[in-house]
Short mmCIF file of C-alpha atoms and ligand atoms in Angstrom, two decimals:
data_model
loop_
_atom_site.label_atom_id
_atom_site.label_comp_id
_atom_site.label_asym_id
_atom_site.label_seq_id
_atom_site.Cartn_x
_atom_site.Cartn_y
_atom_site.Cartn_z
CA UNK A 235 -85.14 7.13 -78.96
CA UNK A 236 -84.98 10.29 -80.35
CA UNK A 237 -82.32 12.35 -77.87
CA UNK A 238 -81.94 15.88 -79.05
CA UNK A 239 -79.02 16.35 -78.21
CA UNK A 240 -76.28 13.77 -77.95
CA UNK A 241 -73.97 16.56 -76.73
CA UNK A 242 -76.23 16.33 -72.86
CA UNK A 243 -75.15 12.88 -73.15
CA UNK A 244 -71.62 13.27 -73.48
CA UNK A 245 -71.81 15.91 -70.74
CA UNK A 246 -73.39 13.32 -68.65
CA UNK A 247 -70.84 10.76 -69.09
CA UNK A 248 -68.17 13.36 -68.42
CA UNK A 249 -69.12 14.56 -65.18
CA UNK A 250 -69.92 10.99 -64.11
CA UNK A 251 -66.47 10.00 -64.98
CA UNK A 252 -64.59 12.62 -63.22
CA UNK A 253 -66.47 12.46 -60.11
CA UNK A 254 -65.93 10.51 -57.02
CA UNK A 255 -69.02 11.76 -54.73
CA UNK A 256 -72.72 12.13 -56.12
CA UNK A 257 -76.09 12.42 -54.55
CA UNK A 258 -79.16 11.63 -56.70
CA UNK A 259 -82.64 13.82 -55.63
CA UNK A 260 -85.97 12.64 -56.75
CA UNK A 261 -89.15 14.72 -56.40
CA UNK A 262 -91.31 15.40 -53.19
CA UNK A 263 -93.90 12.36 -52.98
CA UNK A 264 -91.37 10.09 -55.02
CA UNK A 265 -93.56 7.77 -56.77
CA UNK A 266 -92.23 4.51 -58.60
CA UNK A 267 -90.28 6.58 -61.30
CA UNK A 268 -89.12 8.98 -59.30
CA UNK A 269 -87.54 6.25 -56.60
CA UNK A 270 -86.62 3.59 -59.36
CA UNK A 271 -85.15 6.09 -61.32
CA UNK A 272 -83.03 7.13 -58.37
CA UNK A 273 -82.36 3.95 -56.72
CA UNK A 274 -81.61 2.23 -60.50
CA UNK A 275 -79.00 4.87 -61.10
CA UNK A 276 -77.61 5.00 -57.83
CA UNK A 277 -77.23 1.07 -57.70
CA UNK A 278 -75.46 1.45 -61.06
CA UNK A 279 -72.74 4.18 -59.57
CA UNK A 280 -71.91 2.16 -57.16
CA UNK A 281 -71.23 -0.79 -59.26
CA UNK A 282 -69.26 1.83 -60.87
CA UNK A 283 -66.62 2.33 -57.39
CA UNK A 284 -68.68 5.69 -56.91
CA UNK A 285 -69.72 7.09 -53.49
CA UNK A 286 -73.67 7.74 -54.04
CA UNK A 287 -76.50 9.05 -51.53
CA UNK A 288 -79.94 9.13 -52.57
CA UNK A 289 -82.14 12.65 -51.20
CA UNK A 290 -85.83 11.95 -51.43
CA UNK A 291 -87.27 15.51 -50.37
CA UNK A 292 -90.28 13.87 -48.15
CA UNK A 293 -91.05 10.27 -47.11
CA UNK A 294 -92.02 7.84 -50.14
CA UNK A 295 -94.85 5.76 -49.97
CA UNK A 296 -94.36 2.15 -47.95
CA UNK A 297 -95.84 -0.12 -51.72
CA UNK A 298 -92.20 0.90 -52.77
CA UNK A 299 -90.13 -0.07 -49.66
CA UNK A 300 -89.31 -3.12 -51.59
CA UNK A 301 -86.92 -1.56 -53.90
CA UNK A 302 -82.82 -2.47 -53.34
CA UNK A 303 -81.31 0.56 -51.34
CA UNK A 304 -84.26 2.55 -49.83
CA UNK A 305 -83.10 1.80 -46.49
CA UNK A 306 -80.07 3.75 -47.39
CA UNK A 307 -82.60 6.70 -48.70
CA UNK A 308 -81.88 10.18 -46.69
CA UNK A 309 -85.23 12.15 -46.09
CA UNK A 310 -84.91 15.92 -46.69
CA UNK A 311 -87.09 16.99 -44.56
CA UNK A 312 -86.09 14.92 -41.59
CA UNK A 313 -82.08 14.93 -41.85
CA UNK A 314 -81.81 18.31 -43.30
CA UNK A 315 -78.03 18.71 -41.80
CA UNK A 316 -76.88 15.79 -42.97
CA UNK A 317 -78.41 16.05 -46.25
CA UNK A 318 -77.10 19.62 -46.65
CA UNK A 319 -73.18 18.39 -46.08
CA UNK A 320 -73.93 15.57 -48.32
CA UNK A 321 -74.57 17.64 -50.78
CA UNK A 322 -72.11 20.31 -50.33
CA UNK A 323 -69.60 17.59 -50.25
CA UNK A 324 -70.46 16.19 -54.07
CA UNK A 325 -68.40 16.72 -57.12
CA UNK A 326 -72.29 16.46 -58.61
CA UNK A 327 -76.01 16.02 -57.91
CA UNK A 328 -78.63 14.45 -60.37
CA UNK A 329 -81.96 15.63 -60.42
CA UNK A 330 -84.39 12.52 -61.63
CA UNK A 331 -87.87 12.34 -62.99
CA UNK A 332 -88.83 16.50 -62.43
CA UNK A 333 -87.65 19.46 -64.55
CA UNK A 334 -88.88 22.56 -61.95
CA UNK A 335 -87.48 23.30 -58.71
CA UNK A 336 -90.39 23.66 -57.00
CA UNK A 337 -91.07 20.24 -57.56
CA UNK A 338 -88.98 19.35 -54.56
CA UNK A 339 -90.70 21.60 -52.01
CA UNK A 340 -88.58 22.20 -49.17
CA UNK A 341 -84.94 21.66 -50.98
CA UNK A 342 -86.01 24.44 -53.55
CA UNK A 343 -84.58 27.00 -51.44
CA UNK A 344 -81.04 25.48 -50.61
CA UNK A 345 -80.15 24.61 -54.47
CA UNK A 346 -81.35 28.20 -55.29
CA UNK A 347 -78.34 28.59 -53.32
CA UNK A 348 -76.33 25.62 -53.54
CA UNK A 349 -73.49 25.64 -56.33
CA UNK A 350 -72.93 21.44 -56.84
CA UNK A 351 -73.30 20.64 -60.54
CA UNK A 352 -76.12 19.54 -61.54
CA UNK A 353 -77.53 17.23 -64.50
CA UNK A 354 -81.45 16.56 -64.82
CA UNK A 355 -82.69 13.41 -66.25
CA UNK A 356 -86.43 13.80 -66.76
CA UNK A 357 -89.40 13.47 -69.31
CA UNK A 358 -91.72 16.10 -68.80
CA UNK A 359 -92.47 18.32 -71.37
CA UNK A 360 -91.47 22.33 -70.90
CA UNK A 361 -88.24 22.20 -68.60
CA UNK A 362 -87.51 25.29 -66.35
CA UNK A 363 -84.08 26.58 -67.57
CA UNK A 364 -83.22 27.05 -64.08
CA UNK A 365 -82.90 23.41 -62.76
CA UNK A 366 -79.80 22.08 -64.22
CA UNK A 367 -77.15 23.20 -66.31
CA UNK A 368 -77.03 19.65 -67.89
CA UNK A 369 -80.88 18.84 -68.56
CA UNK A 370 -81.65 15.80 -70.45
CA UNK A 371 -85.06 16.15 -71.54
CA UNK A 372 -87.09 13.62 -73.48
CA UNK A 373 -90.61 14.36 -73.11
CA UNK A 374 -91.57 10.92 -75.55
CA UNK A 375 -90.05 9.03 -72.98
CA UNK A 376 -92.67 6.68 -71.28
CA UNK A 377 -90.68 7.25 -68.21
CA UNK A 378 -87.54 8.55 -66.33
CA UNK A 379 -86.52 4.94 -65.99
CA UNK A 380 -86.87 4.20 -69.77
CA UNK A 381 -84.64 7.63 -70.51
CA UNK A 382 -82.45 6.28 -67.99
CA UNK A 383 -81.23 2.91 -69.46
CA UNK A 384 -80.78 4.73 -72.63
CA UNK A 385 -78.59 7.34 -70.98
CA UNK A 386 -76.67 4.75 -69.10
CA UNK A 387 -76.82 2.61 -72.57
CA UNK A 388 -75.54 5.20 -74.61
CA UNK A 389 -72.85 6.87 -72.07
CA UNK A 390 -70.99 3.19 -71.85
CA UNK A 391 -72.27 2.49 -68.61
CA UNK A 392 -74.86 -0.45 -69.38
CA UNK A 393 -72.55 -2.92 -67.97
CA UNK A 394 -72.81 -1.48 -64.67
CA UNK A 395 -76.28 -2.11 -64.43
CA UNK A 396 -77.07 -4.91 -61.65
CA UNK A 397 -80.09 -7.00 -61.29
CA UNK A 398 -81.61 -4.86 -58.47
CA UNK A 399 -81.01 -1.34 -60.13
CA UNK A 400 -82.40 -3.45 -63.38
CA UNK A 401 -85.29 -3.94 -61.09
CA UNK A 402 -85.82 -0.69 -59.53
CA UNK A 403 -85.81 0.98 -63.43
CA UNK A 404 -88.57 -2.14 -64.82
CA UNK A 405 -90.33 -0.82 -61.63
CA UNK A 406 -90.24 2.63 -63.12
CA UNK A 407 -91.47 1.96 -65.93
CA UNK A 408 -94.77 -0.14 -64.69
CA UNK A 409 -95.86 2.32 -62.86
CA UNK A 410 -95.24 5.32 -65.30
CA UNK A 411 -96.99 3.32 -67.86
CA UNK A 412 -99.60 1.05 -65.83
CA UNK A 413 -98.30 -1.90 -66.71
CA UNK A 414 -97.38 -0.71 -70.63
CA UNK A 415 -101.15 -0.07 -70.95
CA UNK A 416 -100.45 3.74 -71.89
CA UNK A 417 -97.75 5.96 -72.64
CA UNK A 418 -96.04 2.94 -74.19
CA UNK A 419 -96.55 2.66 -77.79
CA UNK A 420 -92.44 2.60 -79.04
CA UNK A 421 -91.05 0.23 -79.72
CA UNK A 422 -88.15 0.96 -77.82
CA UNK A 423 -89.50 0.80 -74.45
CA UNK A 424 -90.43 -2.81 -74.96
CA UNK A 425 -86.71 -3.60 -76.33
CA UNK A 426 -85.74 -1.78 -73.23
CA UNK A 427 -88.20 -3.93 -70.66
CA UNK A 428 -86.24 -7.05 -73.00
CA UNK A 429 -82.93 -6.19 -71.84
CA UNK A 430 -84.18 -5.69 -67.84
CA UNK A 431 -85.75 -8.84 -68.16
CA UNK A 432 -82.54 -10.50 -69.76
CA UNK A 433 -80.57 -8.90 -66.46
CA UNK A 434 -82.59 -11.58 -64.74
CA UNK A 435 -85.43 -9.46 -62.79
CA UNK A 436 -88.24 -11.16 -61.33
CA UNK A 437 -90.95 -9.57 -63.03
CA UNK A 438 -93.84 -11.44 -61.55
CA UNK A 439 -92.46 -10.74 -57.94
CA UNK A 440 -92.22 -6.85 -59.12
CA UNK A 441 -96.26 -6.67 -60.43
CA UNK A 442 -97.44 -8.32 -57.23
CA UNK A 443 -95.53 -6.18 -54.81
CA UNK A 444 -95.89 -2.72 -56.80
CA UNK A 445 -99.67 -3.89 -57.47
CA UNK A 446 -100.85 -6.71 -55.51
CA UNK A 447 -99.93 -6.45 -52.07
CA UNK A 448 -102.41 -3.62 -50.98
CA UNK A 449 -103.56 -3.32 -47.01
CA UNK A 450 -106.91 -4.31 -46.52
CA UNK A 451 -108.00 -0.47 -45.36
CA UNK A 452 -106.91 1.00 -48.76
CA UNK A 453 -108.77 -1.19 -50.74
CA UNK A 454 -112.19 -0.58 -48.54
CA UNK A 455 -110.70 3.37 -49.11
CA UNK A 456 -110.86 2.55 -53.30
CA UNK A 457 -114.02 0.89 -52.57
CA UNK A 458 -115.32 3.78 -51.17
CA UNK A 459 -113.68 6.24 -53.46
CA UNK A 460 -115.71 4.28 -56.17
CA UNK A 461 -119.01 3.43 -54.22
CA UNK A 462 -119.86 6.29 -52.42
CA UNK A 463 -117.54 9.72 -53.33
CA UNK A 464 -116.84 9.32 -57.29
CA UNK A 465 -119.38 12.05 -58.94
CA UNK A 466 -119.89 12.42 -62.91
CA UNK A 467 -120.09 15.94 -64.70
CA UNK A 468 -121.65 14.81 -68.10
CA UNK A 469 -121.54 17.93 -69.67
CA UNK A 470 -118.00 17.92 -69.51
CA UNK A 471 -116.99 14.39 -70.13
CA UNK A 472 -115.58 14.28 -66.09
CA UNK A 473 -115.88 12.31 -63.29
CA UNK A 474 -114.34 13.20 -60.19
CA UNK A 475 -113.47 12.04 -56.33
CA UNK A 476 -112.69 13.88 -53.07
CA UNK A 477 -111.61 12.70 -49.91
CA UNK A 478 -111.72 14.76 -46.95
CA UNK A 479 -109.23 14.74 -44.18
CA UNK A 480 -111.68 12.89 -41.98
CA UNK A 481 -112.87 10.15 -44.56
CA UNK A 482 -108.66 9.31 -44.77
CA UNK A 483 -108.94 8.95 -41.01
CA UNK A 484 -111.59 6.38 -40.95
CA UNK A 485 -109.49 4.41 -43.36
CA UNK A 486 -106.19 4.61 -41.66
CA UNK A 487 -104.60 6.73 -44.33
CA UNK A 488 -101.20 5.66 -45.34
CA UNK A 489 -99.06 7.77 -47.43
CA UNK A 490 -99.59 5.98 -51.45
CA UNK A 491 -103.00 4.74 -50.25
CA UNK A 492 -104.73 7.02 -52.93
CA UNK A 493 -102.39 6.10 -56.00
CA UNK A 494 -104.26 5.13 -59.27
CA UNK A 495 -107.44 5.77 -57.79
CA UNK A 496 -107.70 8.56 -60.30
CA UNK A 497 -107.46 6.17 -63.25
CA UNK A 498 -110.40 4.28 -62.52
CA UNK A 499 -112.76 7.33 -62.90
CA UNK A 500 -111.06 7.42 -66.44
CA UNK A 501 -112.39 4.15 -67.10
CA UNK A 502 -115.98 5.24 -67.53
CA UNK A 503 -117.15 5.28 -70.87
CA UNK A 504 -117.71 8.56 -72.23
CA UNK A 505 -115.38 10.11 -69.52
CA UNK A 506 -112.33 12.53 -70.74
CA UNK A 507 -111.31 13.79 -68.04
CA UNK A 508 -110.58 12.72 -64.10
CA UNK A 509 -109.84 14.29 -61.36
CA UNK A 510 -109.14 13.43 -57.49
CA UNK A 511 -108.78 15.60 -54.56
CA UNK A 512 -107.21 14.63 -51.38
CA UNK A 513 -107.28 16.83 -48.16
CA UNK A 514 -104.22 17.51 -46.78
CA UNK A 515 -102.68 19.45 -43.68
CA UNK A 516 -102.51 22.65 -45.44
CA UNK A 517 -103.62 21.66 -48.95
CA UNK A 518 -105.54 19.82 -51.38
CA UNK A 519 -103.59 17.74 -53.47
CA UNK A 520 -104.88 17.23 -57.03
CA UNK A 521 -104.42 14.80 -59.69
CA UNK A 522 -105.68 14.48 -63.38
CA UNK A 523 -106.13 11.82 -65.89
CA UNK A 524 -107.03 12.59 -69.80
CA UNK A 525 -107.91 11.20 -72.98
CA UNK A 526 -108.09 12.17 -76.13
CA UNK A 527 -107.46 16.14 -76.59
CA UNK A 528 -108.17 17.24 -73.25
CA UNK A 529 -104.48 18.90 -71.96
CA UNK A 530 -104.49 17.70 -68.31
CA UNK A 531 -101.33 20.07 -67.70
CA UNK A 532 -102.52 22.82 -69.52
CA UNK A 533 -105.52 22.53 -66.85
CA UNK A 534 -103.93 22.48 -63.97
CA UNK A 535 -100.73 25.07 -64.74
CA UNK A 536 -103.90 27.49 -65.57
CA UNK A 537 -106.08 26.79 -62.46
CA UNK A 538 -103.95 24.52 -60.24
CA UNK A 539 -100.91 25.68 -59.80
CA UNK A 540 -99.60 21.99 -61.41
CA UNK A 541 -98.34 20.52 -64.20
CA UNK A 542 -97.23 17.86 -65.89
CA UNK A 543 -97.83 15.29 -68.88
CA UNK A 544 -100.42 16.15 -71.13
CA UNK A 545 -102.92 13.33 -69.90
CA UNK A 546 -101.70 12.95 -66.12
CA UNK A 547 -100.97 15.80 -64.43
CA UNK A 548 -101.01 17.42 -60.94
CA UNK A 549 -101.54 20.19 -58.69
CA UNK A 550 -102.65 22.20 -55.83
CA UNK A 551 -105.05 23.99 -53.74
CA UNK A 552 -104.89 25.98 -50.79
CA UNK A 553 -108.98 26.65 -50.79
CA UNK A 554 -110.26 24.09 -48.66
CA UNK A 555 -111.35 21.12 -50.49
CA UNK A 556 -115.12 22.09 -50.77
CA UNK A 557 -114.36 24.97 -52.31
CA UNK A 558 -111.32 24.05 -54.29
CA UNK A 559 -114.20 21.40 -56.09
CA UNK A 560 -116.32 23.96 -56.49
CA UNK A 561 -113.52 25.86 -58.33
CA UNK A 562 -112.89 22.97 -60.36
CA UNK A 563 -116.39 22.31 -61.64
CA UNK A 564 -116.67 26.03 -62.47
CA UNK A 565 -113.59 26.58 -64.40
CA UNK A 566 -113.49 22.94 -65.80
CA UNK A 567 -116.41 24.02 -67.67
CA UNK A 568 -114.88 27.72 -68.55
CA UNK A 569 -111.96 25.64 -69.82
CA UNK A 570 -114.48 23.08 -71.98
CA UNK A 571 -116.57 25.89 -73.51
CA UNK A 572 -113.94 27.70 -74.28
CA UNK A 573 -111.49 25.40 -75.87
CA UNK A 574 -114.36 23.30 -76.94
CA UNK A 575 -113.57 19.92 -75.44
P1 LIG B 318 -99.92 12.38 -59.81
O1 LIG B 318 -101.32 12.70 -60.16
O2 LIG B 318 -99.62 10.93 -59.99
O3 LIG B 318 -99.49 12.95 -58.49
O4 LIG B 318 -99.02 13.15 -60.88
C1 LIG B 318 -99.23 13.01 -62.25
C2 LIG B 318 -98.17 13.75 -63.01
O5 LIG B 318 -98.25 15.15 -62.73
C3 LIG B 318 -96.75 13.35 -62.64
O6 LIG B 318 -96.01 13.32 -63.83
C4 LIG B 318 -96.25 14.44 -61.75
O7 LIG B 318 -94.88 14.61 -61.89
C5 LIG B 318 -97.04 15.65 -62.19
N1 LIG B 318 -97.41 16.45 -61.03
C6 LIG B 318 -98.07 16.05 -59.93
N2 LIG B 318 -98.25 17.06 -59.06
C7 LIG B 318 -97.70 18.15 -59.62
C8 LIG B 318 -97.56 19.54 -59.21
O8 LIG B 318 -97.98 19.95 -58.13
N3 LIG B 318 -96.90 20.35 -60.08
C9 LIG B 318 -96.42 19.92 -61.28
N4 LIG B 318 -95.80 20.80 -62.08
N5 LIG B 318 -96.54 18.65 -61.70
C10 LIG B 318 -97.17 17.77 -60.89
MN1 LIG B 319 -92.15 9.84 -64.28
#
């Protein structure tokens, strides 16, 4: 992999080195990279003698409460005092699989404060200069947990890496890739998902719990989703889904339940562009899926108040969700005419 700067590296290693007490922060709604990012490097610390929390901003969804360590997971938002002191306490924190800090919601506003060193490990493209002083930053990397055994790799610290966090980083890098369907054409992620699989993971164990081991209600929800909500825009190449507040209800909503649904409206021929709209408390929470040209962060920094990769990327509404889909069909074709997608 192409690092740009071996010098980030060597900082990494460095830090890690000299310091006894770390705490690791994923993003708000960890999903698999976020947590198997976290959880793989933590598990790897601690092989190393270190003393190593993991912060998750908000709950994570239960289709990853299989992964080694998430009992030992500290929730932001529900031990805030605890979590504060933990983090006060470190010699350094490491921010995993986001480059903003307003990608962990409610701990934004105690690290614009806090004065812990921080390193960022992440592979979105355009990092805020703000969220780390260290920021490793690899944008071609299918996945935080892909950049992550190369970090480890080249800082010295393979070795450390046990069979469960080898197992919490393979699960990274399923569900960043969907199974190495996309974002997966280097080589070097398969000579990565080689070594994990040489550390004695059980892969087929890993596919059926991140994959196969859905509740009944959310896969009525995705039948639903599909059946009855998903709408097409032909015009634009899109196909969309919303899901009201109510609708979540009559499917006993679990946090996760909606995850990947917004692939499968990408798998219509013809289609360029998804989107899917969930109804929150105070929000709508929006995802997109491209192909081909269509910039899926572009979109939704312009419109959505998101980001992201440049064909899966997220954001936000605070319109209501009728009118936030309204919003989208109407600028989603401002956006097409004008850029000619
Ligand atoms: P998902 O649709 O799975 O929630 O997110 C897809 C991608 O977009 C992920 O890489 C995620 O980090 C990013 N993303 C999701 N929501 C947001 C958001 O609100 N802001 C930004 N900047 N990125 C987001
Ligand atoms: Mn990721």
């Amino acid at each position: 992999m192409n690092i740009s700067d071996q010098s980030q590296i060597d900082f990494f290693k460095s830090y890690v080195n000299n310091t006894q007490k770390l705490v690791i922060v994923p993003h708000n709604n960890p999903d698999g990279d976020a947590l198997g990012s976290a959880l793989g490097l933590c598990h790897t610390l601690k092989a190393m003698g270190k003393d190593v929390s993991v912060i998750s901003p908000n709950e994570f969804p239960d289709f990853l409460n299989w992964m080694h360590g998430v009992e030992d997971v500290l929730i932001f938002d529900k031990q805030q005092k605890v979590a504060s002191q933990l983090i006060k306490d470190a010699g350094l924190v490491i921010f995993v699989d986001f480059n903003a800090l307003s990608r962990i919601k409610h701990m934004q506003a105690f690290f614009e404060e806090d004065e812990t060193p921080r390193i960022m490990i992440d592979h979105h493209p355009y990092p805020d200069a703000n969220t780390a002083e260290v920021q490793i930053s690899v944008p071609d990397a299918s996945s935080t947990c892909e950049l992550l055994f190369h970090v480890l790799d080249q800082a010295g610290f393979k070795r450390y890496v046990t069979k469960e966090a080898a197992e919490c980083i393979y699960a990274g890098i399923m569900t960043d890739t969907g199974s190495l369907n996309y974002n997966s054409s280097r080589p070097e992620t398969y000579f990565i998902v080689a070594e994990l699989l040489g550390m004695g993971i059980d892969k087929e164990r890993i596919h059926h719990l991140l994959f196969h081991n859905n509740s009944f209600d959310r896969m009525r929800l995705l039948g639903h989703s599909l059946g009855v909500k998903m709408q097409r825009l032909p015009e634009q190449r899109a196909a969309y889904i919303d899901l009201s507040k109510e609708e979540l209800r009559q499917f006993n909503y679990k946090p996760g339940d909606t995850e990947g649904f917004v692939n499968q409206a990408l798998w219509i021929e013809g289609v360029q562009v998804s989107a899917m709209f969930v109804e929150k408390n105070n929000v709508v929470k929006i995802s997109f899926r491209s192909r081909d040209g269509f910039p899926a962060n572009k979109f939704s920094e312009t419109y959505f108040n998101g980001g992201g990769h440049y064909n899966a990327a997220g954001g936000e509404s605070k319109l209501g969700l009728k009118e936030t889909v309204a919003r989208f069909k109407k600028v989603l074709k401002e956006f097409c005419d004008e850029h000619a997608y």
